Amino acid sequence: MELSMLLDYAGDPRRAADEAAALESAGLDAVWVAEAWGFDSPTIMGYLAARTERMKIGSAIVNVYSRTPALIAQTAAGLDAMSGGRALLGLGASGPQVIEGWHGKPYDKPLGRTRETVELCRRIWRRETIDHHGITDMPLPPERGGRHGKPLKILTRPVRDRIPVYIASLGPANVALTAEIADGWLPTLFIPEKARAVWGSALAEGTAKRAAELGPLQTVAG
């Protein structure tokens, strides 16, 4: 079992980050940085990478609407490079109020967007040339206004070609998706003794489709 903490993001981010860095010497294994509609998490995670040496640094969460899958992949790869391979990518659909009220994007296809983002991030970290057409088009095709794009692969070489991906999920379909494709799960309102009664069938459904190379699903809960 690893000891993790969620960084206080409602106050002074430098003070909170400095406190987390001090806890590294006391045995803290990982720190997770929220974003909501406050300060962005990648900036704070980069600061944490410079202030720490051992502990893992994760986003909890980056939503799958306000950034493209390519930018999410670049951000995680950049943090992994700056931290020497300590990045954890926490993803999620967030909620309609944040997505529509703050980012001005329609809250549609949350499961499809999550699956597609995970797939594209992993392909990008492997330095594949991306020619993908789904919810996201890479490159943008002529029928959608594209004129100059061609398939690309990430310019730099990621430190790792498989950064751990954690998904924040609560509903049955999203929890099943998490158990199927993610390295880890970020639930909330989590009580270990009650988890099987609430999410057992969804976890079993997703685990039945899970690729063996993913290993057991890791759970991070406060």
PDB file of C-alpha atoms in Angstrom:
ATOM      1  CA  MET A   1       0.000   0.000   0.000  1.00  0.00           C
ATOM      2  CA  GLU A   2       1.241   3.472  -0.910  1.00  0.00           C
ATOM      3  CA  LEU A   3       0.600   6.642   1.064  1.00  0.00           C
ATOM      4  CA  SER A   4      -0.959   9.334  -1.114  1.00  0.00           C
ATOM      5  CA  MET A   5      -2.416  12.764  -0.505  1.00  0.00           C
ATOM      6  CA  LEU A   6      -4.601  15.197  -2.436  1.00  0.00           C
ATOM      7  CA  LEU A   7      -2.963  18.605  -2.570  1.00  0.00           C
ATOM      8  CA  ASP A   8      -4.975  21.457  -1.064  1.00  0.00           C
ATOM      9  CA  TYR A   9      -5.873  23.510  -4.120  1.00  0.00           C
ATOM     10  CA  ALA A  10      -8.187  26.131  -2.580  1.00  0.00           C
ATOM     11  CA  GLY A  11      -5.421  28.128  -0.903  1.00  0.00           C
ATOM     12  CA  ASP A  12      -1.849  29.178  -1.654  1.00  0.00           C
ATOM     13  CA  PRO A  13      -0.544  26.582  -4.154  1.00  0.00           C
ATOM     14  CA  ARG A  14       3.134  27.236  -3.411  1.00  0.00           C
ATOM     15  CA  ARG A  15       2.628  26.734   0.301  1.00  0.00           C
ATOM     16  CA  ALA A  16       0.615  23.573  -0.312  1.00  0.00           C
ATOM     17  CA  ALA A  17       3.256  22.238  -2.705  1.00  0.00           C
ATOM     18  CA  ASP A  18       6.054  23.032  -0.253  1.00  0.00           C
ATOM     19  CA  GLU A  19       4.179  21.180   2.492  1.00  0.00           C
ATOM     20  CA  ALA A  20       3.762  18.149   0.202  1.00  0.00           C
ATOM     21  CA  ALA A  21       7.454  18.238  -0.667  1.00  0.00           C
ATOM     22  CA  ALA A  22       8.321  18.276   3.031  1.00  0.00           C
ATOM     23  CA  LEU A  23       6.162  15.192   3.573  1.00  0.00           C
ATOM     24  CA  GLU A  24       8.236  13.289   1.008  1.00  0.00           C
ATOM     25  CA  SER A  25      10.978  12.823   3.601  1.00  0.00           C
ATOM     26  CA  ALA A  26       8.355  11.453   6.014  1.00  0.00           C
ATOM     27  CA  GLY A  27       7.391   8.728   3.554  1.00  0.00           C
ATOM     28  CA  LEU A  28       4.716  10.238   1.296  1.00  0.00           C
ATOM     29  CA  ASP A  29       4.629   8.151  -1.898  1.00  0.00           C
ATOM     30  CA  ALA A  30       2.399  10.226  -4.173  1.00  0.00           C
ATOM     31  CA  VAL A  31       0.657  13.578  -4.376  1.00  0.00           C
ATOM     32  CA  TRP A  32      -2.404  14.247  -6.522  1.00  0.00           C
ATOM     33  CA  VAL A  33      -3.187  17.730  -7.818  1.00  0.00           C
ATOM     34  CA  ALA A  34      -6.781  18.756  -8.490  1.00  0.00           C
ATOM     35  CA  GLU A  35      -7.834  21.414 -10.962  1.00  0.00           C
ATOM     36  CA  ALA A  36     -11.646  21.903 -10.968  1.00  0.00           C
ATOM     37  CA  TRP A  37     -12.087  25.543 -12.015  1.00  0.00           C
ATOM     38  CA  GLY A  38      -9.181  26.900  -9.993  1.00  0.00           C
ATOM     39  CA  PHE A  39      -5.462  26.946 -10.797  1.00  0.00           C
ATOM     40  CA  ASP A  40      -4.419  24.538 -13.537  1.00  0.00           C
ATOM     41  CA  SER A  41      -2.813  21.347 -12.281  1.00  0.00           C
ATOM     42  CA  PRO A  42       0.124  20.974 -14.745  1.00  0.00           C
ATOM     43  CA  THR A  43       1.775  24.204 -13.545  1.00  0.00           C
ATOM     44  CA  ILE A  44       1.647  23.055  -9.933  1.00  0.00           C
ATOM     45  CA  MET A  45       2.787  19.545 -10.859  1.00  0.00           C
ATOM     46  CA  GLY A  46       5.813  20.979 -12.645  1.00  0.00           C
ATOM     47  CA  TYR A  47       6.696  22.952  -9.517  1.00  0.00           C
ATOM     48  CA  LEU A  48       6.338  19.771  -7.453  1.00  0.00           C
ATOM     49  CA  ALA A  49       8.628  17.919  -9.846  1.00  0.00           C
ATOM     50  CA  ALA A  50      11.342  20.491  -9.181  1.00  0.00           C
ATOM     51  CA  ARG A  51      10.808  20.405  -5.400  1.00  0.00           C
ATOM     52  CA  THR A  52      10.816  16.617  -4.947  1.00  0.00           C
ATOM     53  CA  GLU A  53      13.008  13.652  -5.786  1.00  0.00           C
ATOM     54  CA  ARG A  54      11.117  10.444  -5.137  1.00  0.00           C
ATOM     55  CA  MET A  55       7.364  10.743  -4.827  1.00  0.00           C
ATOM     56  CA  LYS A  56       4.973  10.312  -7.729  1.00  0.00           C
ATOM     57  CA  ILE A  57       2.992  13.282  -9.005  1.00  0.00           C
ATOM     58  CA  GLY A  58      -0.476  12.888 -10.446  1.00  0.00           C
ATOM     59  CA  SER A  59      -3.342  14.913 -11.845  1.00  0.00           C
ATOM     60  CA  ALA A  60      -6.675  14.362 -10.129  1.00  0.00           C
ATOM     61  CA  ILE A  61      -8.131  15.154 -12.517  1.00  0.00           C
ATOM     62  CA  VAL A  62      -7.478  16.491 -15.994  1.00  0.00           C
ATOM     63  CA  ASN A  63     -10.824  16.487 -17.779  1.00  0.00           C
ATOM     64  CA  VAL A  64     -11.202  15.031 -21.273  1.00  0.00           C
ATOM     65  CA  TYR A  65     -13.085  18.016 -22.732  1.00  0.00           C
ATOM     66  CA  SER A  66     -11.011  21.176 -22.278  1.00  0.00           C
ATOM     67  CA  ARG A  67      -7.758  19.805 -23.703  1.00  0.00           C
ATOM     68  CA  THR A  68      -7.243  17.699 -26.810  1.00  0.00           C
ATOM     69  CA  PRO A  69      -6.011  14.124 -26.345  1.00  0.00           C
ATOM     70  CA  ALA A  70      -2.719  15.158 -27.960  1.00  0.00           C
ATOM     71  CA  LEU A  71      -2.210  17.999 -25.485  1.00  0.00           C
ATOM     72  CA  ILE A  72      -3.055  15.730 -22.555  1.00  0.00           C
ATOM     73  CA  ALA A  73      -0.462  13.246 -23.815  1.00  0.00           C
ATOM     74  CA  GLN A  74       2.127  16.015 -24.247  1.00  0.00           C
ATOM     75  CA  THR A  75       1.451  17.372 -20.760  1.00  0.00           C
ATOM     76  CA  ALA A  76       1.869  13.961 -19.137  1.00  0.00           C
ATOM     77  CA  ALA A  77       5.033  13.280 -21.152  1.00  0.00           C
ATOM     78  CA  GLY A  78       6.444  16.675 -20.189  1.00  0.00           C
ATOM     79  CA  LEU A  79       5.784  16.089 -16.498  1.00  0.00           C
ATOM     80  CA  ASP A  80       7.290  12.610 -16.767  1.00  0.00           C
ATOM     81  CA  ALA A  81      10.430  14.103 -18.310  1.00  0.00           C
ATOM     82  CA  MET A  82      10.762  16.863 -15.720  1.00  0.00           C
ATOM     83  CA  SER A  83      10.184  14.462 -12.815  1.00  0.00           C
ATOM     84  CA  GLY A  84      12.403  11.662 -14.103  1.00  0.00           C
ATOM     85  CA  GLY A  85       9.577   9.197 -14.717  1.00  0.00           C
ATOM     86  CA  ARG A  86       7.296   9.949 -11.752  1.00  0.00           C
ATOM     87  CA  ALA A  87       4.152  11.160 -13.539  1.00  0.00           C
ATOM     88  CA  LEU A  88       0.676   9.728 -13.035  1.00  0.00           C
ATOM     89  CA  LEU A  89      -2.085  10.820 -15.410  1.00  0.00           C
ATOM     90  CA  GLY A  90      -5.434  11.106 -13.670  1.00  0.00           C
ATOM     91  CA  LEU A  91      -8.253  11.615 -16.172  1.00  0.00           C
ATOM     92  CA  GLY A  92     -11.981  12.052 -15.925  1.00  0.00           C
ATOM     93  CA  ALA A  93     -15.106  13.486 -17.483  1.00  0.00           C
ATOM     94  CA  SER A  94     -15.566  15.952 -14.597  1.00  0.00           C
ATOM     95  CA  GLY A  95     -19.191  17.142 -14.541  1.00  0.00           C
ATOM     96  CA  PRO A  96     -21.625  19.181 -16.662  1.00  0.00           C
ATOM     97  CA  GLN A  97     -21.309  22.318 -14.512  1.00  0.00           C
ATOM     98  CA  VAL A  98     -17.535  22.515 -14.954  1.00  0.00           C
ATOM     99  CA  ILE A  99     -17.502  21.492 -18.614  1.00  0.00           C
ATOM    100  CA  GLU A 100     -20.437  23.564 -19.823  1.00  0.00           C
ATOM    101  CA  GLY A 101     -20.414  26.323 -17.202  1.00  0.00           C
ATOM    102  CA  TRP A 102     -16.669  26.967 -17.123  1.00  0.00           C
ATOM    103  CA  HIS A 103     -15.148  25.547 -20.303  1.00  0.00           C
ATOM    104  CA  GLY A 104     -18.127  26.206 -22.569  1.00  0.00           C
ATOM    105  CA  LYS A 105     -18.091  22.733 -24.106  1.00  0.00           C
ATOM    106  CA  PRO A 106     -21.086  20.420 -24.521  1.00  0.00           C
ATOM    107  CA  TYR A 107     -21.048  17.586 -21.997  1.00  0.00           C
ATOM    108  CA  ASP A 108     -21.448  14.767 -24.505  1.00  0.00           C
ATOM    109  CA  LYS A 109     -20.044  11.258 -24.967  1.00  0.00           C
ATOM    110  CA  PRO A 110     -18.125  11.102 -21.648  1.00  0.00           C
ATOM    111  CA  LEU A 111     -17.335   7.375 -21.940  1.00  0.00           C
ATOM    112  CA  GLY A 112     -16.296   7.586 -25.581  1.00  0.00           C
ATOM    113  CA  ARG A 113     -14.108  10.600 -24.936  1.00  0.00           C
ATOM    114  CA  THR A 114     -12.420   8.920 -22.001  1.00  0.00           C
ATOM    115  CA  ARG A 115     -11.716   5.712 -23.913  1.00  0.00           C
ATOM    116  CA  GLU A 116     -10.422   7.618 -26.932  1.00  0.00           C
ATOM    117  CA  THR A 117      -8.169   9.851 -24.834  1.00  0.00           C
ATOM    118  CA  VAL A 118      -6.569   6.878 -23.082  1.00  0.00           C
ATOM    119  CA  GLU A 119      -6.021   5.086 -26.399  1.00  0.00           C
ATOM    120  CA  LEU A 120      -4.482   8.134 -28.078  1.00  0.00           C
ATOM    121  CA  CYS A 121      -2.246   9.001 -25.122  1.00  0.00           C
ATOM    122  CA  ARG A 122      -0.755   5.524 -25.122  1.00  0.00           C
ATOM    123  CA  ARG A 123      -0.228   5.581 -28.889  1.00  0.00           C
ATOM    124  CA  ILE A 124       1.406   9.009 -28.697  1.00  0.00           C
ATOM    125  CA  TRP A 125       3.773   7.936 -25.898  1.00  0.00           C
ATOM    126  CA  ARG A 126       4.806   4.975 -28.074  1.00  0.00           C
ATOM    127  CA  ARG A 127       5.674   7.545 -30.760  1.00  0.00           C
ATOM    128  CA  GLU A 128       3.214   6.164 -33.267  1.00  0.00           C
ATOM    129  CA  THR A 129       2.281   8.325 -36.233  1.00  0.00           C
ATOM    130  CA  ILE A 130      -1.316   9.228 -35.455  1.00  0.00           C
ATOM    131  CA  ASP A 131      -3.984   8.885 -38.116  1.00  0.00           C
ATOM    132  CA  HIS A 132      -7.171   8.620 -36.069  1.00  0.00           C
ATOM    133  CA  HIS A 133     -10.763   9.520 -36.800  1.00  0.00           C
ATOM    134  CA  GLY A 134     -13.405   9.287 -34.096  1.00  0.00           C
ATOM    135  CA  ILE A 135     -14.651  11.907 -31.672  1.00  0.00           C
ATOM    136  CA  THR A 136     -11.289  13.548 -32.316  1.00  0.00           C
ATOM    137  CA  ASP A 137      -9.818  13.748 -35.816  1.00  0.00           C
ATOM    138  CA  MET A 138      -6.039  13.645 -36.171  1.00  0.00           C
ATOM    139  CA  PRO A 139      -5.367  15.173 -38.631  1.00  0.00           C
ATOM    140  CA  LEU A 140      -8.451  17.307 -39.308  1.00  0.00           C
ATOM    141  CA  PRO A 141     -10.014  16.012 -42.563  1.00  0.00           C
ATOM    142  CA  PRO A 142     -11.041  18.291 -45.478  1.00  0.00           C
ATOM    143  CA  GLU A 143     -14.750  17.682 -44.867  1.00  0.00           C
ATOM    144  CA  ARG A 144     -14.353  19.283 -41.430  1.00  0.00           C
ATOM    145  CA  GLY A 145     -12.336  22.231 -42.665  1.00  0.00           C
ATOM    146  CA  GLY A 146      -8.853  20.729 -42.639  1.00  0.00           C
ATOM    147  CA  ARG A 147      -6.425  21.970 -45.287  1.00  0.00           C
ATOM    148  CA  HIS A 148      -2.843  21.594 -44.135  1.00  0.00           C
ATOM    149  CA  GLY A 149      -2.638  18.782 -41.588  1.00  0.00           C
ATOM    150  CA  LYS A 150      -0.812  15.502 -41.999  1.00  0.00           C
ATOM    151  CA  PRO A 151      -0.363  12.618 -39.562  1.00  0.00           C
ATOM    152  CA  LEU A 152       2.348  13.327 -36.994  1.00  0.00           C
ATOM    153  CA  LYS A 153       4.105  11.626 -34.108  1.00  0.00           C
ATOM    154  CA  ILE A 154       5.293  13.354 -30.958  1.00  0.00           C
ATOM    155  CA  LEU A 155       8.437  15.342 -31.708  1.00  0.00           C
ATOM    156  CA  THR A 156      10.269  14.505 -28.486  1.00  0.00           C
ATOM    157  CA  ARG A 157      11.029  11.110 -26.962  1.00  0.00           C
ATOM    158  CA  PRO A 158       8.997  10.419 -23.821  1.00  0.00           C
ATOM    159  CA  VAL A 159      10.878   9.074 -20.818  1.00  0.00           C
ATOM    160  CA  ARG A 160       8.347   6.229 -20.625  1.00  0.00           C
ATOM    161  CA  ASP A 161       6.125   4.865 -23.337  1.00  0.00           C
ATOM    162  CA  ARG A 162       3.561   3.786 -20.743  1.00  0.00           C
ATOM    163  CA  ILE A 163       2.711   6.449 -18.180  1.00  0.00           C
ATOM    164  CA  PRO A 164       0.177   5.064 -15.663  1.00  0.00           C
ATOM    165  CA  VAL A 165      -3.360   6.253 -16.423  1.00  0.00           C
ATOM    166  CA  TYR A 166      -5.917   6.565 -13.630  1.00  0.00           C
ATOM    167  CA  ILE A 167      -9.591   7.286 -14.309  1.00  0.00           C
ATOM    168  CA  ALA A 168     -11.940   9.069 -11.915  1.00  0.00           C
ATOM    169  CA  SER A 169     -15.299   7.310 -12.120  1.00  0.00           C
ATOM    170  CA  LEU A 170     -18.409   6.630 -10.062  1.00  0.00           C
ATOM    171  CA  GLY A 171     -21.255   5.463 -12.339  1.00  0.00           C
ATOM    172  CA  PRO A 172     -21.484   1.762 -13.267  1.00  0.00           C
ATOM    173  CA  ALA A 173     -20.612   2.173 -16.961  1.00  0.00           C
ATOM    174  CA  ASN A 174     -17.670   4.443 -16.220  1.00  0.00           C
ATOM    175  CA  VAL A 175     -16.367   2.175 -13.444  1.00  0.00           C
ATOM    176  CA  ALA A 176     -16.598  -0.798 -15.833  1.00  0.00           C
ATOM    177  CA  LEU A 177     -14.623   1.196 -18.422  1.00  0.00           C
ATOM    178  CA  THR A 178     -12.021   2.043 -15.784  1.00  0.00           C
ATOM    179  CA  ALA A 179     -11.601  -1.606 -14.801  1.00  0.00           C
ATOM    180  CA  GLU A 180     -11.220  -2.507 -18.470  1.00  0.00           C
ATOM    181  CA  ILE A 181      -8.646   0.016 -19.702  1.00  0.00           C
ATOM    182  CA  ALA A 182      -7.035   1.988 -16.855  1.00  0.00           C
ATOM    183  CA  ASP A 183      -3.964   1.311 -14.758  1.00  0.00           C
ATOM    184  CA  GLY A 184      -5.768   2.727 -11.751  1.00  0.00           C
ATOM    185  CA  TRP A 185      -9.063   3.995 -10.385  1.00  0.00           C
ATOM    186  CA  LEU A 186      -9.786   7.290  -8.601  1.00  0.00           C
ATOM    187  CA  PRO A 187     -13.129   6.856  -6.820  1.00  0.00           C
ATOM    188  CA  THR A 188     -14.577   9.262  -4.294  1.00  0.00           C
ATOM    189  CA  LEU A 189     -16.796   8.674  -1.257  1.00  0.00           C
ATOM    190  CA  PHE A 190     -14.950   5.352  -1.051  1.00  0.00           C
ATOM    191  CA  ILE A 191     -15.464   3.061   1.947  1.00  0.00           C
ATOM    192  CA  PRO A 192     -13.468  -0.173   1.456  1.00  0.00           C
ATOM    193  CA  GLU A 193     -15.968  -2.376   3.325  1.00  0.00           C
ATOM    194  CA  LYS A 194     -18.828  -1.113   1.125  1.00  0.00           C
ATOM    195  CA  ALA A 195     -17.019  -0.929  -2.205  1.00  0.00           C
ATOM    196  CA  ARG A 196     -17.936  -4.396  -3.422  1.00  0.00           C
ATOM    197  CA  ALA A 197     -21.621  -3.859  -2.681  1.00  0.00           C
ATOM    198  CA  VAL A 198     -21.648  -0.565  -4.593  1.00  0.00           C
ATOM    199  CA  TRP A 199     -19.253  -1.236  -7.483  1.00  0.00           C
ATOM    200  CA  GLY A 200     -18.631  -4.983  -7.470  1.00  0.00           C
ATOM    201  CA  SER A 201     -20.620  -5.873 -10.577  1.00  0.00           C
ATOM    202  CA  ALA A 202     -19.217  -2.948 -12.588  1.00  0.00           C
ATOM    203  CA  LEU A 203     -15.650  -3.807 -11.608  1.00  0.00           C
ATOM    204  CA  ALA A 204     -16.217  -7.451 -12.507  1.00  0.00           C
ATOM    205  CA  GLU A 205     -17.683  -6.507 -15.888  1.00  0.00           C
ATOM    206  CA  GLY A 206     -14.688  -4.376 -16.785  1.00  0.00           C
ATOM    207  CA  THR A 207     -12.117  -6.781 -15.363  1.00  0.00           C
ATOM    208  CA  ALA A 208     -13.479  -9.550 -17.599  1.00  0.00           C
ATOM    209  CA  LYS A 209     -12.386  -7.479 -20.633  1.00  0.00           C
ATOM    210  CA  ARG A 210      -9.109  -6.286 -19.116  1.00  0.00           C
ATOM    211  CA  ALA A 211      -5.848  -6.947 -20.979  1.00  0.00           C
ATOM    212  CA  ALA A 212      -3.444  -9.115 -18.989  1.00  0.00           C
ATOM    213  CA  GLU A 213      -0.532  -6.726 -19.517  1.00  0.00           C
ATOM    214  CA  LEU A 214      -2.307  -4.044 -17.487  1.00  0.00           C
ATOM    215  CA  GLY A 215      -1.961  -6.069 -14.302  1.00  0.00           C
ATOM    216  CA  PRO A 216      -4.321  -5.582 -11.347  1.00  0.00           C
ATOM    217  CA  LEU A 217      -6.327  -2.357 -11.175  1.00  0.00           C
ATOM    218  CA  GLN A 218      -4.812   0.019  -8.614  1.00  0.00           C
ATOM    219  CA  THR A 219      -7.227   1.979  -6.397  1.00  0.00           C
ATOM    220  CA  VAL A 220      -6.386   5.415  -4.968  1.00  0.00           C
ATOM    221  CA  ALA A 221      -9.015   6.723  -2.573  1.00  0.00           C
ATOM    222  CA  GLY A 222      -9.178   9.255   0.197  1.00  0.00           C
TER     223      GLY A 222
END
